[in-house]
């Protein structure tokens, strides 16, 4: 059937791919010594890159563009990258990404992706069981934001089943409840689902960032009194800024008493279920109706890799069942596209499956336990310092602290903290973010890189202390 003319790739292309693989291997090999933010070392990261798309380019110029890209990319694999809720390099994840791209399949039908379908089903079974659903189901989605959207859609479908066909026009106003420290994706979901941003009620939190359940009960009561229809509560397991875990059991009780959909956004913290030592943070998760879980965060798999899990195995099928799909779905029960908002969908499951196969449950557990130990270590460094002050206790992997030099007034600490952070990041060796808690700005140090060790944290604290002193000196000179 195939002769030499039918080769997938001309010899020249194959040679080029091999050459670039070499470049990628060299890149991985040299990462250890590179800056987290290499573009900070150059005069202008944009200089010399030709971004325009008019002319074709040969292999040599493509190679130099790839070099330029790699040379300026933030090194998120570095243990000195603390900026977001992900960090690190995953060998199995990387290989899974290449396999997904080389096979370029799509998850809609079993026919298109037989092995990836079985892999995804196995992962969903494993993850729903870990959450505590006996007969649940789920699907991979494009990220935590999308998982929260799908959960809210399922809840809307349950309370107003007719809305799928008729929309919300003849219905009373719905309202949902999330904490004031929950992720902004809930607000977007309210907009996207026609519920309205104003109907996403942001319940106040206690001093340490957990949803205040008395306030939740009161908000529900007030909403009913005002003629609105409460339908959804979104708890957060691992808030974006403080890493706080909302009180799952209490919230569940309120949901059950009021017949509300109970969703847990475990995008960040869901992975603690893999640790016997820390899973108690999510005690009661089995009582929820849905659960968002990002493997690209605490499980160290490359972005994006998220599941939305449902306690009721039929929900996803129901909300995604629409007409005019028979060109694609021909009656095969294992067609996962029937359960998904997306039509074409990447085989994100492969990278998680390979990683899980490699580490086993025990490998994830050890790594996550180590991260918790390191976060405690970082917290102890802050607590023993005269310059730094925790602004909230470290409950999981977020260490939030402020820089409080005694030479400055309290009112100046927030600005000073942001200035130090910006200066530190400009130096290019460390990348950490700042965030606001109430009206206080703080450093939000995220401990999530599986390669992180105590000595990296020592370097981090030495670095930030040095930059704090320099910034202070400049202020008074
Ligand atoms: C608690 C929480 N939920 C949802 C999200 C959104 O996740 P994604 O970036 O995968 O859409 C985030 C992102 O940081 C988050 O912290």
GROMACS .gro file of C-alpha atoms and ligand atoms in nm:
model
  493
    1UNK     CA    1   0.000   0.000   0.000
    2UNK     CA    2   0.268   0.251   0.089
    3UNK     CA    3   0.558   0.331  -0.134
    4UNK     CA    4   0.837   0.572  -0.062
    5UNK     CA    5   0.637   0.858  -0.216
    6UNK     CA    6   0.367   0.810   0.053
    7UNK     CA    7   0.596   0.867   0.348
    8UNK     CA    8   0.427   1.075   0.612
    9UNK     CA    9   0.719   1.311   0.631
   10UNK     CA   10   0.981   1.393   0.373
   11UNK     CA   11   1.334   1.306   0.487
   12UNK     CA   12   1.405   1.677   0.529
   13UNK     CA   13   1.120   1.725   0.774
   14UNK     CA   14   1.220   1.420   0.976
   15UNK     CA   15   1.576   1.548   0.997
   16UNK     CA   16   1.447   1.883   1.113
   17UNK     CA   17   1.231   1.724   1.384
   18UNK     CA   18   1.534   1.526   1.507
   19UNK     CA   19   1.740   1.845   1.512
   20UNK     CA   20   1.476   2.029   1.713
   21UNK     CA   21   1.441   1.735   1.950
   22UNK     CA   22   1.812   1.786   2.015
   23UNK     CA   23   1.747   2.154   2.085
   24UNK     CA   24   1.471   2.060   2.328
   25UNK     CA   25   1.687   1.806   2.508
   26UNK     CA   26   1.965   2.067   2.539
   27UNK     CA   27   1.709   2.312   2.674
   28UNK     CA   28   1.598   2.064   2.938
   29UNK     CA   29   1.957   1.982   3.022
   30UNK     CA   30   2.056   2.345   3.076
   31UNK     CA   31   1.753   2.453   3.274
   32UNK     CA   32   1.928   2.396   3.606
   33UNK     CA   33   2.156   2.693   3.546
   34UNK     CA   34   1.916   2.930   3.377
   35UNK     CA   35   1.723   3.226   3.510
   36UNK     CA   36   1.356   3.183   3.591
   37UNK     CA   37   1.286   3.490   3.385
   38UNK     CA   38   1.559   3.497   3.119
   39UNK     CA   39   1.414   3.793   2.933
   40UNK     CA   40   1.506   4.010   3.232
   41UNK     CA   41   1.870   3.949   3.149
   42UNK     CA   42   1.837   4.085   2.796
   43UNK     CA   43   1.793   4.447   2.697
   44UNK     CA   44   1.464   4.389   2.526
   45UNK     CA   45   1.304   4.048   2.507
   46UNK     CA   46   1.122   4.144   2.189
   47UNK     CA   47   1.424   4.268   2.004
   48UNK     CA   48   1.535   4.059   1.711
   49UNK     CA   49   1.218   3.851   1.685
   50UNK     CA   50   1.032   3.888   1.360
   51UNK     CA   51   0.667   3.840   1.457
   52UNK     CA   52   0.512   3.920   1.119
   53UNK     CA   53   0.351   3.637   0.924
   54UNK     CA   54   0.379   3.740   0.561
   55UNK     CA   55   0.674   3.547   0.424
   56UNK     CA   56   0.753   3.175   0.440
   57UNK     CA   57   1.061   3.081   0.643
   58UNK     CA   58   1.310   2.799   0.602
   59UNK     CA   59   1.406   2.545   0.868
   60UNK     CA   60   1.705   2.748   0.985
   61UNK     CA   61   1.499   3.055   1.058
   62UNK     CA   62   1.229   2.843   1.227
   63UNK     CA   63   1.503   2.696   1.446
   64UNK     CA   64   1.624   3.039   1.543
   65UNK     CA   65   1.265   3.144   1.627
   66UNK     CA   66   1.235   2.837   1.848
   67UNK     CA   67   1.565   2.931   2.014
   68UNK     CA   68   1.435   3.282   2.072
   69UNK     CA   69   1.113   3.151   2.220
   70UNK     CA   70   1.285   2.906   2.453
   71UNK     CA   71   1.545   3.166   2.543
   72UNK     CA   72   1.283   3.413   2.661
   73UNK     CA   73   1.028   3.176   2.817
   74UNK     CA   74   0.965   3.190   3.190
   75UNK     CA   75   1.113   2.874   3.337
   76UNK     CA   76   0.809   2.743   3.518
   77UNK     CA   77   0.993   2.416   3.586
   78UNK     CA   78   1.238   2.591   3.817
   79UNK     CA   79   1.210   2.538   4.193
   80UNK     CA   80   1.251   2.917   4.209
   81UNK     CA   81   0.922   2.966   4.024
   82UNK     CA   82   0.659   3.024   4.297
   83UNK     CA   83   0.437   3.257   4.100
   84UNK     CA   84   0.129   3.047   4.020
   85UNK     CA   85  -0.053   2.739   4.142
   86UNK     CA   86   0.168   2.517   3.926
   87UNK     CA   87   0.542   2.470   3.894
   88UNK     CA   88   0.783   2.199   3.789
   89UNK     CA   89   0.861   1.974   3.499
   90UNK     CA   90   0.698   1.635   3.452
   91UNK     CA   91   0.876   1.379   3.237
   92UNK     CA   92   0.568   1.160   3.193
   93UNK     CA   93   0.354   1.468   3.139
   94UNK     CA   94   0.590   1.590   2.869
   95UNK     CA   95   0.585   1.254   2.696
   96UNK     CA   96   0.207   1.243   2.724
   97UNK     CA   97   0.190   1.585   2.558
   98UNK     CA   98   0.406   1.471   2.268
   99UNK     CA   99   0.202   1.155   2.226
  100UNK     CA  100  -0.120   1.357   2.229
  101UNK     CA  101   0.023   1.582   1.961
  102UNK     CA  102   0.187   1.312   1.747
  103UNK     CA  103  -0.135   1.106   1.738
  104UNK     CA  104  -0.349   1.423   1.716
  105UNK     CA  105  -0.666   1.244   1.814
  106UNK     CA  106  -0.991   1.378   1.953
  107UNK     CA  107  -1.195   1.252   2.243
  108UNK     CA  108  -1.543   1.272   2.093
  109UNK     CA  109  -1.580   0.912   1.981
  110UNK     CA  110  -1.449   0.572   2.085
  111UNK     CA  111  -1.384   0.505   1.717
  112UNK     CA  112  -1.145   0.804   1.701
  113UNK     CA  113  -0.967   0.744   2.032
  114UNK     CA  114  -1.018   0.390   2.154
  115UNK     CA  115  -0.730   0.366   2.399
  116UNK     CA  116  -0.759   0.725   2.517
  117UNK     CA  117  -1.130   0.663   2.586
  118UNK     CA  118  -1.047   0.364   2.806
  119UNK     CA  119  -0.773   0.565   2.977
  120UNK     CA  120  -1.009   0.853   3.046
  121UNK     CA  121  -1.281   0.621   3.179
  122UNK     CA  122  -1.028   0.456   3.411
  123UNK     CA  123  -0.907   0.793   3.543
  124UNK     CA  124  -1.261   0.919   3.596
  125UNK     CA  125  -1.347   0.598   3.782
  126UNK     CA  126  -1.040   0.637   4.000
  127UNK     CA  127  -1.096   1.005   4.074
  128UNK     CA  128  -1.471   0.976   4.143
  129UNK     CA  129  -1.395   0.690   4.382
  130UNK     CA  130  -1.132   0.901   4.559
  131UNK     CA  131  -1.384   1.184   4.602
  132UNK     CA  132  -1.624   0.927   4.744
  133UNK     CA  133  -1.887   0.899   4.472
  134UNK     CA  134  -2.007   0.540   4.444
  135UNK     CA  135  -2.141   0.552   4.095
  136UNK     CA  136  -2.025   0.884   3.959
  137UNK     CA  137  -1.896   0.998   3.627
  138UNK     CA  138  -1.701   1.290   3.486
  139UNK     CA  139  -1.510   1.434   3.198
  140UNK     CA  140  -1.188   1.616   3.127
  141UNK     CA  141  -1.245   1.987   3.068
  142UNK     CA  142  -1.032   2.284   2.969
  143UNK     CA  143  -0.947   2.389   3.325
  144UNK     CA  144  -1.086   2.469   3.668
  145UNK     CA  145  -1.286   2.766   3.539
  146UNK     CA  146  -1.464   2.548   3.289
  147UNK     CA  147  -1.522   2.279   3.553
  148UNK     CA  148  -1.700   2.533   3.774
  149UNK     CA  149  -1.910   2.644   3.477
  150UNK     CA  150  -2.016   2.286   3.398
  151UNK     CA  151  -2.106   2.226   3.764
  152UNK     CA  152  -2.325   2.537   3.770
  153UNK     CA  153  -2.488   2.435   3.443
  154UNK     CA  154  -2.572   2.094   3.589
  155UNK     CA  155  -2.721   2.264   3.893
  156UNK     CA  156  -2.925   2.500   3.675
  157UNK     CA  157  -3.051   2.202   3.479
  158UNK     CA  158  -3.162   2.029   3.797
  159UNK     CA  159  -3.360   2.323   3.931
  160UNK     CA  160  -3.500   2.437   3.595
  161UNK     CA  161  -3.498   2.134   3.365
  162UNK     CA  162  -3.703   2.327   3.110
  163UNK     CA  163  -3.435   2.593   3.076
  164UNK     CA  164  -3.240   2.375   2.836
  165UNK     CA  165  -3.512   2.414   2.573
  166UNK     CA  166  -3.686   2.732   2.676
  167UNK     CA  167  -3.414   2.937   2.838
  168UNK     CA  168  -3.467   3.123   3.163
  169UNK     CA  169  -3.726   3.372   3.037
  170UNK     CA  170  -4.029   3.256   3.232
  171UNK     CA  171  -3.844   3.156   3.546
  172UNK     CA  172  -3.787   3.329   3.876
  173UNK     CA  173  -3.442   3.475   3.937
  174UNK     CA  174  -3.184   3.215   4.040
  175UNK     CA  175  -2.898   3.285   4.276
  176UNK     CA  176  -2.581   3.101   4.372
  177UNK     CA  177  -2.352   3.130   4.676
  178UNK     CA  178  -1.974   3.121   4.686
  179UNK     CA  179  -1.728   3.270   4.930
  180UNK     CA  180  -1.579   3.615   4.884
  181UNK     CA  181  -1.239   3.443   4.849
  182UNK     CA  182  -1.353   3.194   4.584
  183UNK     CA  183  -1.215   3.198   4.231
  184UNK     CA  184  -1.350   3.454   3.984
  185UNK     CA  185  -1.458   3.178   3.747
  186UNK     CA  186  -1.780   3.139   3.947
  187UNK     CA  187  -1.867   3.497   3.862
  188UNK     CA  188  -1.799   3.434   3.495
  189UNK     CA  189  -2.007   3.118   3.508
  190UNK     CA  190  -2.297   3.323   3.645
  191UNK     CA  191  -2.267   3.554   3.346
  192UNK     CA  192  -2.219   3.275   3.092
  193UNK     CA  193  -2.521   3.080   3.216
  194UNK     CA  194  -2.759   3.376   3.205
  195UNK     CA  195  -2.792   3.387   3.581
  196UNK     CA  196  -2.622   3.723   3.607
  197UNK     CA  197  -2.316   3.836   3.794
  198UNK     CA  198  -2.531   4.009   4.058
  199UNK     CA  199  -2.691   3.674   4.143
  200UNK     CA  200  -2.358   3.519   4.241
  201UNK     CA  201  -2.360   3.605   4.607
  202UNK     CA  202  -2.018   3.626   4.761
  203UNK     CA  203  -2.057   3.512   5.119
  204UNK     CA  204  -1.821   3.667   5.372
  205UNK     CA  205  -1.529   3.470   5.515
  206UNK     CA  206  -1.389   3.430   5.863
  207UNK     CA  207  -1.053   3.583   5.961
  208UNK     CA  208  -0.861   3.298   5.798
  209UNK     CA  209  -1.042   3.289   5.464
  210UNK     CA  210  -1.309   3.020   5.509
  211UNK     CA  211  -1.668   3.068   5.406
  212UNK     CA  212  -1.865   3.180   5.711
  213UNK     CA  213  -2.150   2.928   5.729
  214UNK     CA  214  -2.370   3.150   5.948
  215UNK     CA  215  -2.337   3.418   5.684
  216UNK     CA  216  -2.422   3.159   5.418
  217UNK     CA  217  -2.743   3.060   5.597
  218UNK     CA  218  -2.837   3.424   5.635
  219UNK     CA  219  -2.768   3.505   5.269
  220UNK     CA  220  -2.985   3.211   5.162
  221UNK     CA  221  -3.265   3.328   5.388
  222UNK     CA  222  -3.240   3.684   5.258
  223UNK     CA  223  -3.244   3.567   4.898
  224UNK     CA  224  -3.557   3.360   4.953
  225UNK     CA  225  -3.718   3.651   5.131
  226UNK     CA  226  -3.640   3.871   4.830
  227UNK     CA  227  -3.816   3.622   4.600
  228UNK     CA  228  -3.505   3.474   4.447
  229UNK     CA  229  -3.443   3.101   4.404
  230UNK     CA  230  -3.119   2.972   4.557
  231UNK     CA  231  -2.991   2.673   4.359
  232UNK     CA  232  -2.613   2.634   4.399
  233UNK     CA  233  -2.343   2.661   4.663
  234UNK     CA  234  -1.980   2.647   4.552
  235UNK     CA  235  -1.737   2.564   4.829
  236UNK     CA  236  -1.367   2.605   4.768
  237UNK     CA  237  -1.115   2.341   4.866
  238UNK     CA  238  -0.794   2.538   4.853
  239UNK     CA  239  -0.862   2.904   4.787
  240UNK     CA  240  -0.650   3.078   4.527
  241UNK     CA  241  -0.482   3.323   4.759
  242UNK     CA  242  -0.470   3.166   5.105
  243UNK     CA  243  -0.514   2.795   5.022
  244UNK     CA  244  -0.799   2.776   5.271
  245UNK     CA  245  -1.047   2.489   5.274
  246UNK     CA  246  -1.411   2.583   5.327
  247UNK     CA  247  -1.597   2.377   5.593
  248UNK     CA  248  -1.731   2.102   5.372
  249UNK     CA  249  -1.954   1.921   5.619
  250UNK     CA  250  -2.128   2.232   5.748
  251UNK     CA  251  -2.185   2.364   5.397
  252UNK     CA  252  -2.320   2.028   5.291
  253UNK     CA  253  -2.569   2.034   5.576
  254UNK     CA  254  -2.693   2.376   5.470
  255UNK     CA  255  -2.722   2.260   5.109
  256UNK     CA  256  -2.918   1.950   5.203
  257UNK     CA  257  -3.154   2.148   5.429
  258UNK     CA  258  -3.223   2.393   5.148
  259UNK     CA  259  -3.217   2.146   4.854
  260UNK     CA  260  -2.924   2.320   4.689
  261UNK     CA  261  -2.663   2.179   4.455
  262UNK     CA  262  -2.337   2.140   4.644
  263UNK     CA  263  -2.026   2.187   4.432
  264UNK     CA  264  -1.669   2.170   4.557
  265UNK     CA  265  -1.408   2.364   4.364
  266UNK     CA  266  -1.106   2.145   4.432
  267UNK     CA  267  -0.916   2.292   4.137
  268UNK     CA  268  -0.624   2.374   4.362
  269UNK     CA  269  -0.672   2.159   4.672
  270UNK     CA  270  -0.859   1.853   4.542
  271UNK     CA  271  -0.533   1.662   4.521
  272UNK     CA  272  -0.502   1.651   4.901
  273UNK     CA  273  -0.736   1.353   4.874
  274UNK     CA  274  -0.430   1.159   4.760
  275UNK     CA  275  -0.268   1.205   5.100
  276UNK     CA  276  -0.389   1.011   5.403
  277UNK     CA  277  -0.228   1.274   5.623
  278UNK     CA  278  -0.406   1.571   5.466
  279UNK     CA  279  -0.724   1.436   5.311
  280UNK     CA  280  -0.919   1.533   5.623
  281UNK     CA  281  -0.923   1.885   5.480
  282UNK     CA  282  -1.183   1.746   5.243
  283UNK     CA  283  -1.377   1.526   5.485
  284UNK     CA  284  -1.732   1.501   5.358
  285UNK     CA  285  -1.643   1.545   4.990
  286UNK     CA  286  -1.857   1.238   4.909
  287UNK     CA  287  -2.166   1.439   5.003
  288UNK     CA  288  -2.113   1.691   4.724
  289UNK     CA  289  -2.291   1.680   4.388
  290UNK     CA  290  -1.989   1.780   4.182
  291UNK     CA  291  -1.617   1.828   4.221
  292UNK     CA  292  -1.359   2.019   4.015
  293UNK     CA  293  -1.001   1.890   4.024
  294UNK     CA  294  -0.698   2.021   3.834
  295UNK     CA  295  -0.417   1.771   3.790
  296UNK     CA  296  -0.208   2.050   3.635
  297UNK     CA  297  -0.182   2.218   3.972
  298UNK     CA  298  -0.094   2.003   4.275
  299UNK     CA  299  -0.031   1.683   4.075
  300UNK     CA  300   0.242   1.846   3.867
  301UNK     CA  301   0.105   1.744   3.526
  302UNK     CA  302   0.151   2.000   3.243
  303UNK     CA  303  -0.135   2.243   3.174
  304UNK     CA  304  -0.420   2.184   3.105
  305UNK     CA  305  -0.541   1.873   3.283
  306UNK     CA  306  -0.870   1.908   3.472
  307UNK     CA  307  -1.172   1.693   3.546
  308UNK     CA  308  -1.524   1.779   3.650
  309UNK     CA  309  -1.670   1.490   3.847
  310UNK     CA  310  -2.040   1.430   3.910
  311UNK     CA  311  -2.202   1.220   4.179
  312UNK     CA  312  -2.489   1.132   3.944
  313UNK     CA  313  -2.344   0.948   3.648
  314UNK     CA  314  -2.617   1.066   3.408
  315UNK     CA  315  -2.595   1.441   3.463
  316UNK     CA  316  -2.327   1.516   3.206
  317UNK     CA  317  -2.506   1.314   2.941
  318UNK     CA  318  -2.831   1.498   3.011
  319UNK     CA  319  -2.690   1.849   2.993
  320UNK     CA  320  -2.496   1.771   2.678
  321UNK     CA  321  -2.769   1.585   2.493
  322UNK     CA  322  -2.867   1.806   2.198
  323UNK     CA  323  -3.001   1.740   1.847
  324UNK     CA  324  -2.799   1.728   1.521
  325UNK     CA  325  -2.512   1.519   1.647
  326UNK     CA  326  -2.577   1.201   1.449
  327UNK     CA  327  -2.313   1.294   1.190
  328UNK     CA  328  -2.062   1.227   1.468
  329UNK     CA  329  -2.219   0.987   1.717
  330UNK     CA  330  -2.343   0.663   1.567
  331UNK     CA  331  -2.480   0.486   1.871
  332UNK     CA  332  -2.157   0.379   2.043
  333UNK     CA  333  -2.209   0.394   2.421
  334UNK     CA  334  -1.845   0.469   2.493
  335UNK     CA  335  -1.848   0.797   2.296
  336UNK     CA  336  -1.727   1.039   2.561
  337UNK     CA  337  -1.818   1.340   2.347
  338UNK     CA  338  -2.177   1.275   2.453
  339UNK     CA  339  -2.079   1.391   2.802
  340UNK     CA  340  -1.880   1.700   2.706
  341UNK     CA  341  -1.946   2.065   2.626
  342UNK     CA  342  -1.669   2.045   2.371
  343UNK     CA  343  -1.691   1.872   2.036
  344UNK     CA  344  -1.325   1.823   1.949
  345UNK     CA  345  -1.131   1.762   2.266
  346UNK     CA  346  -0.765   1.696   2.335
  347UNK     CA  347  -0.648   1.369   2.484
  348UNK     CA  348  -0.538   1.536   2.808
  349UNK     CA  349  -0.587   1.212   2.997
  350UNK     CA  350  -0.274   1.047   2.854
  351UNK     CA  351  -0.030   1.269   3.043
  352UNK     CA  352  -0.209   1.214   3.372
  353UNK     CA  353  -0.242   0.840   3.315
  354UNK     CA  354   0.128   0.798   3.234
  355UNK     CA  355   0.225   1.005   3.538
  356UNK     CA  356  -0.006   0.808   3.768
  357UNK     CA  357   0.118   0.478   3.624
  358UNK     CA  358   0.474   0.589   3.692
  359UNK     CA  359   0.430   0.727   4.044
  360UNK     CA  360   0.145   0.508   4.162
  361UNK     CA  361  -0.082   0.636   4.442
  362UNK     CA  362   0.211   0.621   4.680
  363UNK     CA  363   0.429   0.846   4.463
  364UNK     CA  364   0.169   1.121   4.457
  365UNK     CA  365   0.107   1.082   4.828
  366UNK     CA  366   0.475   1.117   4.916
  367UNK     CA  367   0.519   1.418   4.693
  368UNK     CA  368   0.211   1.597   4.825
  369UNK     CA  369   0.310   1.522   5.185
  370UNK     CA  370   0.654   1.664   5.116
  371UNK     CA  371   0.499   1.983   4.976
  372UNK     CA  372   0.298   2.025   5.296
  373UNK     CA  373   0.615   1.977   5.503
  374UNK     CA  374   0.794   2.236   5.292
  375UNK     CA  375   0.508   2.483   5.329
  376UNK     CA  376   0.535   2.442   5.706
  377UNK     CA  377   0.909   2.497   5.678
  378UNK     CA  378   0.849   2.819   5.482
  379UNK     CA  379   0.595   2.931   5.739
  380UNK     CA  380   0.846   2.869   6.019
  381UNK     CA  381   1.104   3.080   5.833
  382UNK     CA  382   0.855   3.366   5.818
  383UNK     CA  383   0.758   3.328   6.182
  384UNK     CA  384   1.120   3.333   6.296
  385UNK     CA  385   1.201   3.646   6.095
  386UNK     CA  386   1.187   4.001   6.230
  387UNK     CA  387   1.118   4.138   5.884
  388UNK     CA  388   0.837   3.911   5.762
  389UNK     CA  389   0.496   3.851   5.912
  390UNK     CA  390   0.238   3.586   5.820
  391UNK     CA  391  -0.089   3.753   5.725
  392UNK     CA  392  -0.287   3.430   5.746
  393UNK     CA  393  -0.191   3.089   5.888
  394UNK     CA  394  -0.060   2.842   5.633
  395UNK     CA  395  -0.334   2.583   5.594
  396UNK     CA  396  -0.207   2.404   5.284
  397UNK     CA  397   0.056   2.517   5.031
  398UNK     CA  398   0.005   2.896   5.018
  399UNK     CA  399   0.235   3.097   5.241
  400UNK     CA  400   0.105   3.454   5.260
  401UNK     CA  401   0.329   3.702   5.436
  402UNK     CA  402   0.400   4.071   5.440
  403UNK     CA  403   0.732   4.252   5.456
  404UNK     CA  404   0.715   4.484   5.755
  405UNK     CA  405   1.036   4.684   5.805
  406UNK     CA  406   1.031   4.865   6.138
  407UNK     CA  407   1.167   5.176   5.961
  408UNK     CA  408   0.830   5.220   5.784
  409UNK     CA  409   0.475   5.288   5.903
  410UNK     CA  410   0.219   5.015   5.891
  411UNK     CA  411   0.036   5.205   5.615
  412UNK     CA  412   0.348   5.175   5.396
  413UNK     CA  413   0.399   4.797   5.429
  414UNK     CA  414   0.166   4.695   5.146
  415UNK     CA  415   0.329   4.921   4.889
  416UNK     CA  416   0.673   4.823   5.015
  417UNK     CA  417   0.586   4.452   4.982
  418UNK     CA  418   0.471   4.499   4.623
  419UNK     CA  419   0.780   4.703   4.538
  420UNK     CA  420   1.012   4.437   4.678
  421UNK     CA  421   0.828   4.167   4.489
  422UNK     CA  422   0.853   4.360   4.163
  423UNK     CA  423   1.222   4.427   4.214
  424UNK     CA  424   1.288   4.062   4.297
  425UNK     CA  425   1.110   3.948   3.983
  426UNK     CA  426   1.303   4.202   3.775
  427UNK     CA  427   1.628   4.042   3.883
  428UNK     CA  428   1.508   3.731   3.703
  429UNK     CA  429   1.625   3.463   3.946
  430UNK     CA  430   1.309   3.415   4.149
  431UNK     CA  431   0.948   3.454   4.054
  432UNK     CA  432   0.682   3.495   4.320
  433UNK     CA  433   0.353   3.678   4.313
  434UNK     CA  434   0.178   3.918   4.543
  435UNK     CA  435  -0.191   3.921   4.631
  436UNK     CA  436  -0.433   4.123   4.839
  437UNK     CA  437  -0.610   3.994   5.146
  438UNK     CA  438  -0.863   4.255   5.246
  439UNK     CA  439  -0.671   4.580   5.219
  440UNK     CA  440  -0.334   4.419   5.286
  441UNK     CA  441  -0.091   4.329   5.008
  442UNK     CA  442   0.128   4.028   5.074
  443UNK     CA  443   0.370   3.792   4.910
  444UNK     CA  444   0.188   3.473   4.806
  445UNK     CA  445   0.449   3.200   4.806
  446UNK     CA  446   0.319   2.883   4.641
  447UNK     CA  447   0.484   2.553   4.734
  448UNK     CA  448   0.394   2.316   4.453
  449UNK     CA  449   0.709   2.213   4.266
  450UNK     CA  450   0.788   1.844   4.327
  451UNK     CA  451   1.160   1.923   4.295
  452UNK     CA  452   1.151   2.187   4.565
  453UNK     CA  453   1.375   2.130   4.867
  454UNK     CA  454   1.451   2.326   5.184
  455UNK     CA  455   1.767   2.480   5.039
  456UNK     CA  456   1.562   2.640   4.760
  457UNK     CA  457   1.340   2.801   5.022
  458UNK     CA  458   1.649   2.918   5.210
  459UNK     CA  459   1.767   3.083   4.889
  460UNK     CA  460   1.423   3.238   4.841
  461UNK     CA  461   1.417   3.394   5.186
  462UNK     CA  462   1.777   3.515   5.158
  463UNK     CA  463   1.689   3.670   4.820
  464UNK     CA  464   1.379   3.850   4.938
  465UNK     CA  465   1.554   3.972   5.251
  466UNK     CA  466   1.842   4.114   5.048
  467UNK     CA  467   1.608   4.288   4.805
  468UNK     CA  468   1.402   4.422   5.098
  469UNK     CA  469   1.715   4.579   5.247
  470UNK     CA  470   1.821   4.727   4.913
  471UNK     CA  471   1.473   4.871   4.857
  472UNK     CA  472   1.474   5.018   5.204
  473UNK     CA  473   1.819   5.166   5.151
  474UNK     CA  474   1.706   5.328   4.825
  475UNK     CA  475   1.404   5.473   5.001
  476UNK     CA  476   1.617   5.654   5.255
  477UNK     CA  477   1.892   5.764   5.019
  478LIG     C1  478  -0.963   2.774   4.340
  478LIG     C2  479  -0.948   2.786   4.192
  478LIG     N1  480  -1.051   2.750   4.113
  478LIG     C3  481  -1.045   2.760   3.979
  478LIG     C4  482  -0.931   2.808   3.918
  478LIG     C5  483  -0.925   2.820   3.769
  478LIG     O1  484  -0.848   2.715   3.717
  478LIG     P1  485  -0.795   2.720   3.568
  478LIG     O2  486  -0.684   2.818   3.565
  478LIG     O3  487  -0.751   2.579   3.544
  478LIG     O4  488  -0.911   2.759   3.482
  478LIG     C6  489  -0.822   2.848   3.995
  478LIG     C7  490  -0.702   2.901   3.932
  478LIG     O5  491  -0.606   2.935   3.993
  478LIG     C8  492  -0.831   2.836   4.136
  478LIG     O6  493  -0.731   2.874   4.217
   0.00000   0.00000   0.00000
